[in-house]
Short mmCIF file of C-alpha atoms and ligand atoms in Angstrom, two decimals:
data_model
loop_
_atom_site.label_atom_id
_atom_site.label_comp_id
_atom_site.label_asym_id
_atom_site.label_seq_id
_atom_site.Cartn_x
_atom_site.Cartn_y
_atom_site.Cartn_z
CA ASN A 262 103.44 123.13 94.46
CA ALA A 263 99.99 123.56 95.98
CA ASP A 264 98.54 122.76 92.54
CA MET A 265 99.45 119.12 93.15
CA ARG A 266 97.37 118.62 96.29
CA GLY A 267 94.36 116.32 96.30
CA ILE A 268 93.06 112.91 95.41
CA PHE A 269 94.99 110.98 92.76
CA SER A 270 93.98 107.56 91.44
CA ALA A 271 96.85 105.18 90.84
CA LEU A 272 95.77 104.29 87.33
CA LEU A 273 94.80 100.71 86.58
CA VAL A 274 95.74 99.55 83.10
CA SER A 275 93.55 97.36 80.93
CA TYR A 276 95.43 94.46 79.31
CA ASN A 277 94.14 92.00 76.75
CA GLU A 278 94.29 88.28 77.52
CA ASP A 279 97.60 88.03 75.63
CA GLY A 280 99.11 90.74 77.85
CA SER A 281 99.05 93.54 75.25
CA ILE A 282 97.71 96.96 76.23
CA ASN A 283 93.98 97.45 75.62
CA GLU A 284 94.07 101.08 74.54
CA LYS A 285 90.32 101.58 74.45
CA GLY A 286 90.10 100.13 77.94
CA VAL A 287 92.82 102.42 79.30
CA ARG A 288 91.01 105.44 77.86
CA GLU A 289 87.79 104.32 79.54
CA ILE A 290 89.52 103.89 82.89
CA VAL A 291 90.98 107.39 82.63
CA ARG A 292 87.58 108.89 81.77
CA HIS A 293 85.83 106.94 84.54
CA ASN A 294 88.27 108.39 87.06
CA ILE A 295 87.70 111.92 85.81
CA ASP A 296 83.98 111.87 85.03
CA ASN A 297 82.64 109.56 87.75
CA MET A 298 85.27 109.36 90.50
CA LYS A 299 86.00 113.12 90.20
CA VAL A 300 89.66 112.73 91.05
CA ASP A 301 92.09 115.65 90.99
CA GLY A 302 94.73 113.68 89.19
CA LEU A 303 96.19 110.37 88.08
CA TYR A 304 99.37 108.57 89.08
CA VAL A 305 100.35 106.78 85.88
CA GLY A 306 102.81 103.90 85.74
CA GLY A 307 102.68 102.85 89.38
CA SER A 308 102.36 99.46 91.00
CA THR A 309 98.66 99.58 90.19
CA GLY A 310 99.43 99.95 86.48
CA GLU A 311 101.49 96.74 86.69
CA ASN A 312 104.29 98.94 85.42
CA PHE A 313 107.29 96.92 86.54
CA MET A 314 106.35 94.11 84.15
CA LEU A 315 106.36 96.32 81.04
CA SER A 316 108.82 97.24 78.31
CA THR A 317 109.99 100.83 77.94
CA GLU A 318 107.86 101.25 74.80
CA GLU A 319 104.76 99.99 76.61
CA LYS A 320 105.37 102.36 79.51
CA LYS A 321 105.63 105.26 77.06
CA ARG A 322 102.46 104.22 75.27
CA ILE A 323 100.51 104.24 78.53
CA PHE A 324 101.82 107.73 79.35
CA GLU A 325 100.64 108.86 75.91
CA ILE A 326 97.20 107.29 76.12
CA ALA A 327 96.55 108.66 79.63
CA LYS A 328 97.64 112.15 78.63
CA ASP A 329 95.51 112.11 75.51
CA ALA A 330 92.41 110.77 77.28
CA ALA A 331 92.74 113.16 80.22
CA LYS A 332 92.82 116.19 77.89
CA ASN A 333 94.42 118.59 80.43
CA GLU A 334 91.40 118.23 82.72
CA ILE A 335 93.34 116.93 85.73
CA LYS A 336 96.90 116.72 87.05
CA LEU A 337 99.12 113.89 85.86
CA ILE A 338 102.09 112.29 87.59
CA ALA A 339 104.29 109.86 85.64
CA GLN A 340 105.99 107.13 87.68
CA VAL A 341 109.29 106.52 85.87
CA GLY A 342 111.27 104.64 88.50
CA SER A 343 113.17 101.52 87.48
CA ILE A 344 116.41 99.92 88.64
CA ASN A 345 117.62 100.75 85.12
CA VAL A 346 118.18 104.44 85.85
CA TYR A 347 118.87 105.11 82.15
CA GLU A 348 115.37 103.91 81.40
CA SER A 349 114.06 106.21 84.15
CA VAL A 350 115.81 109.19 82.55
CA GLU A 351 114.40 108.30 79.13
CA LEU A 352 110.89 107.99 80.58
CA ALA A 353 111.25 111.21 82.59
CA LYS A 354 112.16 113.08 79.41
CA PHE A 355 109.31 111.48 77.52
CA ALA A 356 106.68 112.28 80.16
CA THR A 357 107.97 115.82 80.59
CA GLU A 358 107.68 116.44 76.86
CA LEU A 359 104.14 115.10 76.93
CA GLY A 360 103.33 117.73 79.56
CA TYR A 361 103.09 115.63 82.73
CA ASP A 362 102.80 117.92 85.76
CA ALA A 363 105.33 115.96 87.80
CA ILE A 364 107.28 112.76 87.70
CA SER A 365 107.73 110.23 90.45
CA ALA A 366 110.19 107.40 90.94
CA VAL A 367 110.10 104.38 93.20
CA THR A 368 113.19 103.88 95.37
CA PRO A 369 115.52 101.55 93.46
CA PHE A 370 114.87 97.99 94.60
CA TYR A 371 116.18 94.41 94.43
CA TYR A 372 119.85 95.19 95.17
CA LYS A 373 120.61 96.75 98.53
CA PHE A 374 121.64 100.17 97.26
CA SER A 375 123.33 102.53 99.73
CA PHE A 376 121.64 105.80 100.57
CA ASN A 377 124.23 107.71 98.53
CA GLU A 378 123.39 105.53 95.54
CA ILE A 379 119.68 106.18 96.06
CA LYS A 380 120.36 109.92 96.27
CA ASP A 381 122.41 109.81 93.08
CA TYR A 382 119.56 107.92 91.36
CA TYR A 383 117.04 110.63 92.25
CA ASN A 384 119.31 113.52 91.32
CA THR A 385 120.24 111.86 88.03
CA ILE A 386 116.59 111.45 87.07
CA ILE A 387 115.30 114.89 88.04
CA ASP A 388 118.34 116.83 86.87
CA SER A 389 117.78 115.43 83.36
CA VAL A 390 114.44 117.24 82.97
CA ASP A 391 112.70 120.53 83.62
CA ASN A 392 110.11 119.07 85.96
CA ARG A 393 109.35 118.22 89.61
CA LEU A 394 109.81 114.88 91.30
CA ILE A 395 107.88 113.00 93.96
CA ILE A 396 109.72 110.19 95.76
CA TYR A 397 107.77 106.93 95.78
CA SER A 398 108.48 105.24 99.10
CA ILE A 399 106.93 101.80 99.54
CA PRO A 400 109.21 99.92 101.96
CA PHE A 401 107.08 96.77 102.20
CA LEU A 402 107.64 96.04 98.51
CA THR A 403 111.12 97.56 97.98
CA GLY A 404 112.79 96.89 101.34
CA VAL A 405 114.06 100.50 101.30
CA ASP A 406 113.45 102.43 104.53
CA MET A 407 114.62 106.02 104.74
CA SER A 408 114.97 108.23 107.82
CA VAL A 409 113.66 111.77 108.34
CA GLU A 410 117.20 113.06 107.77
CA GLN A 411 117.64 111.08 104.56
CA PHE A 412 114.39 112.48 103.16
CA GLY A 413 115.81 115.89 104.06
CA GLU A 414 118.96 115.18 102.08
CA LEU A 415 116.87 114.28 99.04
CA PHE A 416 114.75 117.42 99.51
CA GLU A 417 117.93 119.52 99.31
CA ASN A 418 117.38 119.26 95.56
CA GLU A 419 114.68 121.90 95.07
CA LYS A 420 113.12 119.92 92.23
CA ILE A 421 112.29 117.06 94.64
CA ILE A 422 109.00 118.35 95.98
CA GLY A 423 107.51 115.54 98.01
CA VAL A 424 106.91 111.90 98.78
CA LYS A 425 104.24 109.31 98.16
CA PHE A 426 104.26 107.64 101.55
CA THR A 427 103.00 104.06 101.26
CA ALA A 428 103.74 102.85 104.77
CA ALA A 429 101.91 102.36 108.04
CA ASP A 430 104.59 104.16 110.06
CA PHE A 431 102.61 107.07 111.49
CA TYR A 432 105.47 108.15 113.72
CA LEU A 433 107.69 108.66 110.68
CA LEU A 434 104.82 110.37 108.86
CA GLU A 435 104.36 112.84 111.73
CA ARG A 436 108.11 113.51 111.91
CA LEU A 437 108.24 114.18 108.17
CA ARG A 438 105.22 116.48 108.36
CA LYS A 439 106.85 118.53 111.12
CA ALA A 440 110.29 118.62 109.50
CA TYR A 441 109.17 119.47 105.96
CA PRO A 442 105.98 121.55 106.17
CA ASN A 443 106.40 122.83 102.62
CA HIS A 444 106.93 119.49 100.90
CA LEU A 445 104.05 117.45 99.55
CA ILE A 446 103.19 114.25 101.36
CA TYR A 447 100.70 111.83 99.81
CA ALA A 448 99.07 109.02 101.75
CA GLY A 449 99.66 105.75 99.90
CA PHE A 450 97.52 103.29 101.85
CA ASP A 451 93.85 103.95 101.15
CA GLU A 452 92.75 101.96 104.20
CA MET A 453 94.71 104.39 106.44
CA MET A 454 93.68 107.60 104.76
CA LEU A 455 91.88 109.07 107.76
CA PRO A 456 94.81 108.89 110.23
CA ALA A 457 97.19 110.07 107.51
CA THR A 458 94.94 113.05 106.79
CA VAL A 459 94.69 113.89 110.48
CA LEU A 460 98.50 114.02 110.49
CA GLY A 461 98.39 116.57 107.70
CA VAL A 462 99.07 114.91 104.35
CA ASP A 463 98.47 117.09 101.28
CA GLY A 464 96.77 114.40 99.29
CA ALA A 465 96.46 110.72 98.63
CA ILE A 466 97.41 108.37 95.79
CA GLY A 467 95.58 105.08 95.72
CA SER A 468 94.48 102.12 93.67
CA THR A 469 91.03 101.81 95.19
CA PHE A 470 90.08 105.36 94.17
CA ASN A 471 89.47 103.90 90.68
CA VAL A 472 86.24 102.49 92.17
CA ASN A 473 85.88 104.34 95.51
CA GLY A 474 87.06 107.84 94.62
CA ILE A 475 83.96 109.60 95.92
CA ARG A 476 84.25 108.13 99.42
CA ALA A 477 88.00 108.79 99.43
CA ARG A 478 87.39 112.47 98.82
CA GLN A 479 84.74 112.58 101.53
CA ILE A 480 87.16 111.10 104.07
CA PHE A 481 89.86 113.57 103.05
CA ASP A 482 87.62 116.65 103.08
CA LEU A 483 85.81 115.74 106.32
CA ALA A 484 89.10 115.06 108.09
CA LYS A 485 90.53 118.39 106.89
CA GLU A 486 87.40 120.09 108.28
CA GLY A 487 87.91 118.32 111.63
CA LYS A 488 84.74 116.24 111.26
CA ILE A 489 86.51 113.12 112.45
CA GLU A 490 83.50 111.01 113.43
CA GLU A 491 81.82 111.49 110.07
CA ALA A 492 85.09 110.74 108.31
CA ARG A 493 85.52 107.60 110.41
CA GLU A 494 82.10 106.27 109.37
CA ILE A 495 83.12 106.56 105.72
CA GLN A 496 86.52 105.03 106.41
CA HIS A 497 84.71 102.06 108.01
CA ILE A 498 82.62 101.44 104.88
CA THR A 499 85.69 102.01 102.71
CA ASN A 500 87.68 99.47 104.70
CA ASP A 501 84.88 96.89 104.49
CA LEU A 502 85.21 97.35 100.74
CA ILE A 503 89.02 97.29 100.75
CA SER A 504 89.27 94.19 102.91
CA ALA A 505 86.82 92.39 100.61
CA ILE A 506 88.89 93.48 97.61
CA LEU A 507 92.19 92.40 99.20
CA SER A 508 90.76 88.97 100.11
CA ASN A 509 89.63 88.42 96.53
CA GLY A 510 92.86 89.64 94.81
CA LEU A 511 93.60 93.38 94.60
CA TYR A 512 94.09 94.35 90.96
CA ALA A 513 91.94 91.57 89.48
CA THR A 514 89.02 92.56 91.70
CA LEU A 515 89.41 96.29 90.99
CA LYS A 516 89.25 95.44 87.29
CA GLU A 517 86.14 93.30 87.74
CA LEU A 518 84.48 96.12 89.69
CA LEU A 519 85.27 98.53 86.86
CA LYS A 520 83.80 96.10 84.33
CA LEU A 521 80.60 95.99 86.36
CA SER A 522 80.52 99.80 86.09
CA GLY A 523 80.72 99.48 82.30
CA VAL A 524 84.45 100.13 81.96
CA ASP A 525 86.53 97.82 79.75
CA ALA A 526 89.20 97.17 82.39
CA GLY A 527 90.48 93.93 80.87
CA TYR A 528 92.83 91.52 82.58
CA CYS A 529 96.01 91.55 84.61
CA ARG A 530 99.30 90.88 82.90
CA LYS A 531 101.46 87.80 83.41
CA PRO A 532 102.99 86.70 85.72
CA MET A 533 99.76 87.87 87.40
CA ALA A 534 97.07 85.29 86.77
CA LEU A 535 93.85 85.69 84.82
CA THR A 536 90.79 86.07 87.03
CA THR A 537 89.00 82.86 88.07
CA ASP A 538 85.22 82.34 87.88
CA ALA A 539 85.07 82.38 91.69
CA GLN A 540 86.81 85.77 91.79
CA VAL A 541 84.38 87.15 89.22
CA GLU A 542 81.42 85.91 91.27
CA GLU A 543 82.78 87.43 94.48
CA ALA A 544 83.45 90.72 92.67
CA LYS A 545 79.72 90.86 91.82
CA ASN A 546 78.86 90.54 95.50
CA ILE A 547 81.34 93.26 96.41
CA PHE A 548 79.96 95.49 93.67
CA ASP A 549 76.37 95.07 94.81
CA LYS A 550 77.28 95.75 98.41
CA TYR A 551 79.68 98.68 98.14
CA VAL A 552 80.11 100.11 94.66
CA LYS A 553 76.78 100.16 92.82
O1 LIG B 1 98.91 98.67 95.43
C1 LIG B 1 99.67 99.07 96.27
C2 LIG B 1 100.84 98.25 96.67
N1 LIG B 1 99.50 100.22 96.92
C3 LIG B 1 98.49 101.17 96.53
C4 LIG B 1 99.15 102.45 96.24
O2 LIG B 1 99.91 102.91 97.32
C5 LIG B 1 100.10 102.14 95.07
C6 LIG B 1 97.39 101.31 97.54
O3 LIG B 1 96.40 102.13 96.96
C7 LIG B 1 100.14 103.14 94.09
O4 LIG B 1 99.70 104.21 94.31
C8 LIG B 1 100.79 102.78 92.82
O5 LIG B 1 101.99 102.87 92.72
O6 LIG B 1 100.09 102.37 91.90
C9 LIG B 1 96.80 99.95 97.90
O7 LIG B 1 96.49 99.24 96.74
C10 LIG B 1 95.54 100.07 98.74
O8 LIG B 1 95.79 100.89 99.84
C11 LIG B 1 95.05 98.68 99.18
O9 LIG B 1 95.98 98.12 100.08
O10 LIG B 1 100.41 97.11 97.28
#
């Protein structure tokens, strides 16, 4: 599974003001990530794509557009997780037929599912397709925390090849790295990429790589080479950028920054609000300072 290592942008999706998908915009975001951010791959249908607010048909359409625009130039991961596991299976089959290199699924959320139910969810999804699966663990949004041993139980299924680790628990990250040296671990918090890389992650999946992909790769490569001080300098600039983005509204600001780079990134989808004039103004300042 070494082919899946590297820097993956969590794909932003361009929506029109009425919430419909802006296909031209999505294509431009995909190309910007490939041509200008030089990413190794895209994570399609994640939190960053505002995926959990979409219909099944819309999710499929985004998988299709991303695949078509990426033209086999990079690796593609399709996030198919949903608390409707039947939808997840349908999406897993769809993405696999499109040629996605792997699928991923968020831990089922909202209800307090038992670990055995979570395990059954993952096995049901991946056993329905001839593909590989990456667990999407994001406890601060899902409330689902899993132990080293529970990850091991999921990894007993050979088609479950790794985890996207969006957590600040570096003790757990280190324990996972030691216990499962041959599974893929992706760092999920861009602002903590350097410590995660020092602990040996295989790659990173992040929203801010849509605008900061070049610096993200520098941090990753420098850390792998042991050039920690140089990597830290770039992480400092990156985190100045990320904290400015977070203060101004994460996805809305990323979209404004893309627009300033000439990419038709559109709007967020309800219930997320449309961008205010003040947010647009602040995005210009952020762009001039860190992105231009
Ligand atoms: O946006 C979130 C959740 N997390 C992303 C990333 O882990 C999510 C992270 O890049 C993702 O990959 C996806 O599913 O789309 C952060 O946005 C970033 O580190 C800033 O905090 O809040």
